[in-house]
Coordinates of C-alpha atoms and ligand atoms in Angstrom, one line a residue:
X815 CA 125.3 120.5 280.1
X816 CA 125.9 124.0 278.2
X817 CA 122.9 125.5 277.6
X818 CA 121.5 125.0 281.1
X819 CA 120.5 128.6 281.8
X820 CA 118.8 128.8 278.2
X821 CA 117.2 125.2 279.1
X822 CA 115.7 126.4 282.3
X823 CA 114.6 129.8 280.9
X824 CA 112.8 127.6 277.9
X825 CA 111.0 125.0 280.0
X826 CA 109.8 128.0 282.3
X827 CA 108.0 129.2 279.0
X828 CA 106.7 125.4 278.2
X829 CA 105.5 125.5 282.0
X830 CA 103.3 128.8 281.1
X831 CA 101.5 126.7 278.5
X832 CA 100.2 128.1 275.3
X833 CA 103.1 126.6 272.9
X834 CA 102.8 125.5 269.3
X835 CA 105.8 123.7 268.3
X836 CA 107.6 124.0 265.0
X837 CA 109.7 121.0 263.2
X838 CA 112.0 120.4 260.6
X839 CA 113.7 117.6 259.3
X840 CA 116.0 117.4 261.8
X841 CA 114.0 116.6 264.8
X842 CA 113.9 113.0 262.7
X843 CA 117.3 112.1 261.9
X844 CA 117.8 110.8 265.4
X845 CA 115.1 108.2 264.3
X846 CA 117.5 107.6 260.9
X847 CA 116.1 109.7 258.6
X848 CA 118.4 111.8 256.5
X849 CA 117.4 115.3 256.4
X850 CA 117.9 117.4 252.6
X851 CA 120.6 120.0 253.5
X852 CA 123.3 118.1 256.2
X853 CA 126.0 116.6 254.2
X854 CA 124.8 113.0 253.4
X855 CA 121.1 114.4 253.3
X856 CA 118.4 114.1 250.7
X857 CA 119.3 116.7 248.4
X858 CA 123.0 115.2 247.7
X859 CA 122.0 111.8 246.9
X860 CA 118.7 112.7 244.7
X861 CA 118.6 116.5 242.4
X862 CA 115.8 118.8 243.9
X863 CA 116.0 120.5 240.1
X864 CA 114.3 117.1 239.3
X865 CA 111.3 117.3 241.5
X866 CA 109.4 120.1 240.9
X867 CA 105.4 119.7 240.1
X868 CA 105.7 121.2 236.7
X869 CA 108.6 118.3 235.7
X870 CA 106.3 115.8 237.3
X871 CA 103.6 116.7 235.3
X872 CA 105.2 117.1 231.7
X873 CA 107.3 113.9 232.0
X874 CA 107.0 110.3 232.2
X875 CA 110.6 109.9 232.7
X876 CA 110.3 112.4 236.1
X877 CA 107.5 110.3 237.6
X878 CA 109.2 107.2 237.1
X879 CA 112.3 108.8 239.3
X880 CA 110.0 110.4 241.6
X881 CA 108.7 107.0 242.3
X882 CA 111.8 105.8 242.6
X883 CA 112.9 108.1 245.0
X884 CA 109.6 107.2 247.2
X885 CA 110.0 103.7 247.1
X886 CA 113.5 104.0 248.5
X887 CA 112.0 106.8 250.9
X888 CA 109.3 104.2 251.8
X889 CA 112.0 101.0 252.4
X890 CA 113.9 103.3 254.5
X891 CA 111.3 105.3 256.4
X892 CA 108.6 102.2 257.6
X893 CA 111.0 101.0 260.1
X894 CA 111.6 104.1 261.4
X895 CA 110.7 104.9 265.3
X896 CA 109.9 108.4 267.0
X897 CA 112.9 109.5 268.9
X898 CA 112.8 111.2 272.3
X899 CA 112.0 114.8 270.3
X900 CA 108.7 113.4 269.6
X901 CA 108.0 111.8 272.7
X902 CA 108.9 114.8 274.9
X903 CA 106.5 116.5 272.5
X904 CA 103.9 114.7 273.1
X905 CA 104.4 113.9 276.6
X906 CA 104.4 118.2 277.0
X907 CA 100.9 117.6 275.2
X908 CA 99.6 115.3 278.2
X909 CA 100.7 118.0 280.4
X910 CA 98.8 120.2 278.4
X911 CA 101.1 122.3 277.3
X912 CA 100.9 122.4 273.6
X913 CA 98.2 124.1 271.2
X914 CA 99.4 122.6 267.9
X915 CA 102.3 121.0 266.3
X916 CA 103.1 122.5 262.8
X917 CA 105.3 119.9 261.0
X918 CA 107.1 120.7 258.0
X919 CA 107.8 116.4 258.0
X920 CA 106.1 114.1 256.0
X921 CA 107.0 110.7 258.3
X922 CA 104.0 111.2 260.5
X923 CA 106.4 110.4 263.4
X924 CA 104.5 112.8 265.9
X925 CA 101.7 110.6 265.6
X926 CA 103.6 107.6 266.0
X927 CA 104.9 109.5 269.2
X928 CA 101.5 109.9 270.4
X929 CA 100.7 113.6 269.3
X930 CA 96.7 114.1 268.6
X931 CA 96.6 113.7 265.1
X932 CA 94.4 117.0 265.0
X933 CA 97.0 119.0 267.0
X934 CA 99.5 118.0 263.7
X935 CA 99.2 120.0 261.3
X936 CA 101.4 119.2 258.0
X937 CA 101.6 121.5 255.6
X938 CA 104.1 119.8 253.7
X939 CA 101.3 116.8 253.3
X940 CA 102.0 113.4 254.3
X941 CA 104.2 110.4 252.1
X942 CA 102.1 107.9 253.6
X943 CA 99.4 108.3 251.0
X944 CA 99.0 108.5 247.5
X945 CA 96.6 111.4 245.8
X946 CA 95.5 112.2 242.9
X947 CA 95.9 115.4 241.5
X948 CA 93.0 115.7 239.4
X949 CA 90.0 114.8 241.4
X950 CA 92.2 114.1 245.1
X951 CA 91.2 110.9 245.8
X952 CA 93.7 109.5 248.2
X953 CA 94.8 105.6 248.1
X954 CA 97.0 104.1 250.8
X955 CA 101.1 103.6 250.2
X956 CA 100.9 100.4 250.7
X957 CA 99.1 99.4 247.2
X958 CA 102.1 101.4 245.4
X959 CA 104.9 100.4 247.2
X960 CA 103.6 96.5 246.1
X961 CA 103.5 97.7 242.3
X962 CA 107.2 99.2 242.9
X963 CA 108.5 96.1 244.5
X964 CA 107.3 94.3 241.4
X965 CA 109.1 96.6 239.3
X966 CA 105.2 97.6 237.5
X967 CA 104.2 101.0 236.2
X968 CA 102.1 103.3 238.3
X969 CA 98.7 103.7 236.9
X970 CA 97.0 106.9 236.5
X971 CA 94.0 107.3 238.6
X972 CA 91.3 104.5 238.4
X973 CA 88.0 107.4 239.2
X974 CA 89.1 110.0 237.0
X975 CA 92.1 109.0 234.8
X976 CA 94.9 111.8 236.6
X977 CA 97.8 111.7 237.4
X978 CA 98.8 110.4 240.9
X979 CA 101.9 111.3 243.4
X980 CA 102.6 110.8 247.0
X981 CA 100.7 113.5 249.0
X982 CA 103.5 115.6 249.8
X983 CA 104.4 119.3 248.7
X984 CA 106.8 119.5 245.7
X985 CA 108.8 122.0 244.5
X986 CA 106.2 124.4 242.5
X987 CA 103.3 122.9 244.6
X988 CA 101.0 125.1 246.5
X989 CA 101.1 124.1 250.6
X990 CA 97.7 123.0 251.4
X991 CA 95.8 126.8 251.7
X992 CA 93.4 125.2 254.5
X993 CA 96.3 123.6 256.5
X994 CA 98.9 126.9 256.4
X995 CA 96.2 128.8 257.8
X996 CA 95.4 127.2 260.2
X997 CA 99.3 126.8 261.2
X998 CA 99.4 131.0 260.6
X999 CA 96.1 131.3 263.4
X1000 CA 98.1 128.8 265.6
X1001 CA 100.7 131.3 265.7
X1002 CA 99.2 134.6 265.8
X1003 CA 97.9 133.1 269.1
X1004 CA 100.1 131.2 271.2
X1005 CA 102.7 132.2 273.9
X1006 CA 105.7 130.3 272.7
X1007 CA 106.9 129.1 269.0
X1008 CA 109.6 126.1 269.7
X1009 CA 111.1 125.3 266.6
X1010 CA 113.3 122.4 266.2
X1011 CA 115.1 120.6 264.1
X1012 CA 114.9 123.3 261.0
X1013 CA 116.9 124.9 258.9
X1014 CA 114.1 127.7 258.7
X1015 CA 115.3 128.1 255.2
X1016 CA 112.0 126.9 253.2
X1017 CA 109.4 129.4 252.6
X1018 CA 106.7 130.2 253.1
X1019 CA 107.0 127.8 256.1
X1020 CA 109.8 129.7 258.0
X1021 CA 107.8 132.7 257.8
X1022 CA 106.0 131.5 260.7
X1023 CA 108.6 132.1 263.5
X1024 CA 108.0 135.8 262.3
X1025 CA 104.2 135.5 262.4
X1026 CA 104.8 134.6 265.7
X1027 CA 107.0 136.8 267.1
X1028 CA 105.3 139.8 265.4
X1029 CA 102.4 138.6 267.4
X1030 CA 103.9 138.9 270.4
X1031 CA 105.1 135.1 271.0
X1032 CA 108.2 133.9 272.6
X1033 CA 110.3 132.4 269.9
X1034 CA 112.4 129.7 270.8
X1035 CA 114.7 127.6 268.5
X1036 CA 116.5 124.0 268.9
X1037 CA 118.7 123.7 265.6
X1038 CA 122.4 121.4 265.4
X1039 CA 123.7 124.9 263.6
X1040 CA 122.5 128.1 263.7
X1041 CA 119.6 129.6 261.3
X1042 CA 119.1 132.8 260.2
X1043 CA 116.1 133.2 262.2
X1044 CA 118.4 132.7 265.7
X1045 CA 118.6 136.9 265.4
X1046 CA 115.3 137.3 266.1
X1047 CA 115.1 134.4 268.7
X1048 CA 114.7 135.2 272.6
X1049 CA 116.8 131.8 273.1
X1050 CA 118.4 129.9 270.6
X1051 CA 119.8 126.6 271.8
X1052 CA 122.4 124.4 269.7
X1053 CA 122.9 120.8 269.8
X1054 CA 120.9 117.5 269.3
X1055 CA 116.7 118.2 269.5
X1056 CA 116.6 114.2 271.0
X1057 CA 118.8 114.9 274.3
X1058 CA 117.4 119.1 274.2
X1059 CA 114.1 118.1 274.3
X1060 CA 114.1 115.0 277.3
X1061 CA 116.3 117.4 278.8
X1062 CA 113.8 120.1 278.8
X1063 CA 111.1 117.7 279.7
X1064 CA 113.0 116.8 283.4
X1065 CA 112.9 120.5 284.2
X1066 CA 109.0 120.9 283.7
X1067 CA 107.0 121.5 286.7
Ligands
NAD313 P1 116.5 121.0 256.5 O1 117.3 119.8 256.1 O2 116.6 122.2 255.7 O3 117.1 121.4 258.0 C1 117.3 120.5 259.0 C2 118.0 121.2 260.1 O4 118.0 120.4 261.2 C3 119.5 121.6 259.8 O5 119.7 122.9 260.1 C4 120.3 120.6 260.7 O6 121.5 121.2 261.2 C5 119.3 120.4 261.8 N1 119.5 119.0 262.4 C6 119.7 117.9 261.8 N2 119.7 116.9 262.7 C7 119.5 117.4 263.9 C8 119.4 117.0 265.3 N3 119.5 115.7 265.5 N4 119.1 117.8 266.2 C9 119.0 119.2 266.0 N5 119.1 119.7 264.8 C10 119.3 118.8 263.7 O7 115.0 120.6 256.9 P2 113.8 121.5 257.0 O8 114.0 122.8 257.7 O9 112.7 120.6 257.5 O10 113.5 121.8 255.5 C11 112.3 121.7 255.1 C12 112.1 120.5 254.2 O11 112.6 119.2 254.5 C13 110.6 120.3 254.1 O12 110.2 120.5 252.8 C14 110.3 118.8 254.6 O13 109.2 118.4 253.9 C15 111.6 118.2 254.2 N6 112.0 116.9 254.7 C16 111.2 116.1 255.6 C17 111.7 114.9 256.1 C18 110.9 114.0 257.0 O14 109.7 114.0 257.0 N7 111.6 113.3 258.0 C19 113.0 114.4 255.7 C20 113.7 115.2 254.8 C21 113.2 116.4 254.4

């Protein structure tokens, strides 16, 4: 395989321990979910003008389409299974080799994989619940995605009368505060930042390579192109985080 110098060099790092692993849409599309900016992705099926908190909030006609756009979300993303990113991830884990796993995804797949939920931290939020933006109670998908198979208006919340979206991060929407810092202590202290499958595009979240590497971290990057961040990088491997990562796995001590 190309790469194999680079591979070796990055699973030497793993082997020292002390990672945190970074991930981006595209360490899921191996399990069949788009990501926004590849051709085909997200943003050119559905407008990202449309999504912002501020058009959620001042129009009916946005939160139907946002709901819209989570119910097809939902169809497509409940039958879909980690790929062998995740499961290297968290198999590195049960070697003990990883601190935290800051996800900028929303499919909860490194769970699914088998990464200790309190080792994930999303600071995107999750679209397997629902909140409420007034008071923050938070109601399982499962009760919305019924009312949008049935074609029914979602209500506004039954404590406190707000209104209610998936708990992710929209455009205009502050990243949970308690979450991001957490995600900025995990990389101000660990060894090794492996990002994969990001376009390290989306601020503030692709400021934490930096954080990282300012802190004295090895920064490592997994990406199908390359990101603007690959400058900084001290290896930046291209090509397909599934077969990268199992790859990497076989050459840990
Ligand atoms: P992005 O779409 O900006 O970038 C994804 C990157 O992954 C691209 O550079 C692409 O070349 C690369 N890529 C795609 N498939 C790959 C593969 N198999 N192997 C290696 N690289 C691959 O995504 P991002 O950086 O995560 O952007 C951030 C936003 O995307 C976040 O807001 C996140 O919430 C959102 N998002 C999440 C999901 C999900 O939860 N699965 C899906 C779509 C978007």
């Amino acid at each position: 395989m190309e790469n194999e110098g680079a591979l070796k060099k990055l699973a030497g790092w793993i082997d020292d321990g002390g990672m945190v692993v970074f991930t981006g849409a595209g360490i899921s599309t191996e399990s069949g979910l788009s990501d926004f900016r590849s051709p085909g992705g997200i943003w050119d099926r559905f407008n990202p003008a449309e999504f912002t908190l501020q058009k959620f909030t001042a129009s009916a006609e946005t939160r139907r389409n946002f709901w819209r756009f989570y119910h097809e979300n939902w169809k497509v993303s409940r039958a879909a299974k980690p790929n062998r990113a995740h499961l290297a991830i968290a198999e590195m884990e049960k070697k003990g080799k990883v601190n935290a796993v800051v996800t900028q995804n929303i499919d909860e797949l490194h769970q699914a994989a088998g990464s200790s939920p309190e080792k994930v931290l999303e600071i995107h939020g999750t679209m397997w619940k629902v909140g409420c933006l007034s008071c923050g109670d938070i109601s399982p998908w499962e009760d919305f995605f019924q009312l949008l198979e049935e074609e029914k208006e979602i209500e506004n919340c039954r404590l406190c009368g707000g209104l209610l979206k998936p708990a992710t991060v929209s455009f205009g929407q502050s990243l949970p505060a308690d979450v991001l810092n957490e995600a900025q202590h995990q990389c101000t202290q660990c060894k090794l930042l492996l990002c994969i499958g990001s376009s390290l595009a989306v601020y503030p979240a692709a400021r934490l390579p930096e954080v990282a590497k300012n802190a004295g971290a090895k920064l490592a990057i997994v990406n199908r192109e390359p990101t603007p961040l690959d400058r900084i990088a001290d290896v930046a491997i291209k090509g397909e985080a599934g077969e990268i990562m199992n790859k990497v796995l076989s050459l840990l001590a």
